[in-house]
Every structure is written in structure tokens, then in C-alpha cells.
Short mmCIF file of C-alpha atoms in Angstrom, two decimals:
data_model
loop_
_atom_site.label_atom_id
_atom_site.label_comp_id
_atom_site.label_asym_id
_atom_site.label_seq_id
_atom_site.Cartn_x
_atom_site.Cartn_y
_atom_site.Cartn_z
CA UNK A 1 -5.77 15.84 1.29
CA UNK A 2 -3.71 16.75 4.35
CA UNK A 3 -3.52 12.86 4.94
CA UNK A 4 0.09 11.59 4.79
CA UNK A 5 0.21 7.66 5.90
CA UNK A 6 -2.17 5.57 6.50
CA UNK A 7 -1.76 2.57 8.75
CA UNK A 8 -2.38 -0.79 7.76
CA UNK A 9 -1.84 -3.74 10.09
CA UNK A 10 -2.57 -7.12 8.57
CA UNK A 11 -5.94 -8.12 8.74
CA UNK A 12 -7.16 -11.70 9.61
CA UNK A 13 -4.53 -13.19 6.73
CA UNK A 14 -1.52 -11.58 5.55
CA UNK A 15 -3.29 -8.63 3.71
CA UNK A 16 -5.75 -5.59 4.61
CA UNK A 17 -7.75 -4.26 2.64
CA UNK A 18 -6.87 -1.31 4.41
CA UNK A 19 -4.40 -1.03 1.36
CA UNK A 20 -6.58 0.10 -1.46
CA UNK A 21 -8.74 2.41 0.97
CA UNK A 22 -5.42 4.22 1.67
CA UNK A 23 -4.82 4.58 -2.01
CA UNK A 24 -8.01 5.62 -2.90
CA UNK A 25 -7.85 8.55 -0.14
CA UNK A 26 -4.07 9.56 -1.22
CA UNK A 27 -2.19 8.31 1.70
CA UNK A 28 1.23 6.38 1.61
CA UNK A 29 -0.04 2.85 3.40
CA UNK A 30 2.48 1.72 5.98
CA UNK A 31 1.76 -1.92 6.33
CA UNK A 32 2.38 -3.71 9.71
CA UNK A 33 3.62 -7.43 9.20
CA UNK A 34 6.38 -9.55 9.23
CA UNK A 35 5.03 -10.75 5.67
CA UNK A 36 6.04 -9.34 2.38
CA UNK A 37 3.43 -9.29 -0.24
CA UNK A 38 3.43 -7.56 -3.66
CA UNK A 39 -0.26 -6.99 -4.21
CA UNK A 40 -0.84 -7.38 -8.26
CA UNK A 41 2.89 -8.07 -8.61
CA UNK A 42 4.41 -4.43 -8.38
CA UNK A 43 6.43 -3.97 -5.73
CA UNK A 44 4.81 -2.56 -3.06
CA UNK A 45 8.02 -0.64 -1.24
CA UNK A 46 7.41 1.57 -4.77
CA UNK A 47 4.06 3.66 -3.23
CA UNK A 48 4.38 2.50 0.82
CA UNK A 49 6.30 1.16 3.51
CA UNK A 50 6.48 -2.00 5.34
CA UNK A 51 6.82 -1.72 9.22
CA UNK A 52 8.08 -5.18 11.24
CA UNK A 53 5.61 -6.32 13.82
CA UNK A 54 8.07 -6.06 16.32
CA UNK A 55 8.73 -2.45 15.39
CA UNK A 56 5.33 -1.41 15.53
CA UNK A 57 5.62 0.53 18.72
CA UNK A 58 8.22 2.63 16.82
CA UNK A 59 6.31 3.52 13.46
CA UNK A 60 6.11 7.14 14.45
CA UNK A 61 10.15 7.25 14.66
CA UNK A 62 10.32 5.20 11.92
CA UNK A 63 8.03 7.49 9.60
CA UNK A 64 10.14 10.49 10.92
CA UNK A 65 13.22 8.99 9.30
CA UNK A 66 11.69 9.10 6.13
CA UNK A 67 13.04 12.12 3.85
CA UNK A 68 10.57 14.71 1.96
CA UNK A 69 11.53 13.29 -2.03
CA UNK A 70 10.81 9.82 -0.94
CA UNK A 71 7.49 10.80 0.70
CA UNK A 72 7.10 12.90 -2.26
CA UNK A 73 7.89 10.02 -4.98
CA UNK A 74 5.75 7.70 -3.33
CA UNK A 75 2.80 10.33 -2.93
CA UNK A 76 2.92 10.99 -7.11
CA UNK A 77 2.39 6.63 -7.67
CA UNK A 78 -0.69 6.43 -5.21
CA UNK A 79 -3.44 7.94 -8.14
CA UNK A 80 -1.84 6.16 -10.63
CA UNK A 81 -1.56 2.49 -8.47
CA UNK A 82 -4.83 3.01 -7.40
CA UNK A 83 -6.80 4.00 -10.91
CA UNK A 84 -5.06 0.98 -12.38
CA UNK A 85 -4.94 -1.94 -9.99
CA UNK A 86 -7.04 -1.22 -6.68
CA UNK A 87 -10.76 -0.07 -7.69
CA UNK A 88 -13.11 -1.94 -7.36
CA UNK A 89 -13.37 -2.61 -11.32
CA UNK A 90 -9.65 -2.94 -12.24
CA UNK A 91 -9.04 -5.36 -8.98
CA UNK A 92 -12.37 -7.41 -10.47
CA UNK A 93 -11.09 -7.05 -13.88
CA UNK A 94 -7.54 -8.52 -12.58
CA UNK A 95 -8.80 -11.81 -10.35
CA UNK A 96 -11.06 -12.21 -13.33
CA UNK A 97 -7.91 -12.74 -15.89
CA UNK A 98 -6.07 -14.82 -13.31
CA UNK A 99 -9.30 -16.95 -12.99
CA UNK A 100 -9.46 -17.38 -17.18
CA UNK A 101 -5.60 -18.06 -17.33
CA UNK A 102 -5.69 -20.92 -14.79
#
């Protein structure tokens, strides 16, 4: 895929599903919010970026800032991220655990 970034402003809450459909299609998700969240507890600055509301005017600049071996690091996590935490089964398979352990 050509796709670089993807987008994601927060959704009605804090989070977007946005997220996992940018990791399924290979794209670095750039999430707009003031709010940090670690979706699954891995640190999400590992396979995207996080973007300040107030700078969302600037995410183009911002993106250009960012250097080919980061991009580059952060492209090689998105298969692995997504095959193990963000389909469909694995997320089910996850909220299902956290359900059992209380």
C-alpha cells in the first residue's frame, strides 16, 4: 500500500475505532486528541503518533518533521500490532479475558 498515515480524530469518547482500520490497511494512525490512551496496554507512540487538538491545523507540518527510520520503524510494528491485538478475534479474545479476570 502507497498509504502512509492515516488520520484518526477521537470519535464520540476518547478513542476511534479509526485505529484498528488504519492498522489493518498498513497506515501509521495519527490520532487527534488531547487524551493519551494506550489501547491493550502497549504504548501507542511505538506504531503512531499523537497530534494535540490544538495542533490539528498543523498535522501536515507536523508529519513532515517526521524522519524516514522512524516512519520506517513504526511501518514494520503495524502487521504485527494489528494480527495480535486489533482483529476482530484477538480484540474479542482480549475484552473476553479482562471480563473473566474481573
Amino acid at each position: 500500500s502507497d498509504l502512509v498515515f492515516s488520520i484518526c480524530p477521537r470519535g464520540f469518547g476518547n478513542n476511534s475505532f479509526r485505529l484498528q482500520e488504519s492498522l489493518q490497511y498498513g497506515a501509521i494512525p495519527v490520532i487527534v486528541s488531547d487524551v493519551r490512551l494506550e489501547p491493550h496496554g502497549i504504548p501507542f507512540e511505538e506504531y503512531g503518533y499523537y497530534i494535540d487538538e490544538k495542533d490539528a491545523d498543523s498535522i501536515y507540518e507536523i508529519l513532515q518533521e517526521k524522519t524516514v527510520d522512524e516512519i520506517t520503524e513504526k511501518q514494520k510494528k503495524l502487521k504485527l500490532y494489528f494480527d495480535n491485538y486489533f482483529t476482530y478475534q484477538k480484540n474479542k479474545e482480549i475484552i473476553l479475558k479482562h471480563i473473566q479476570n474481573g
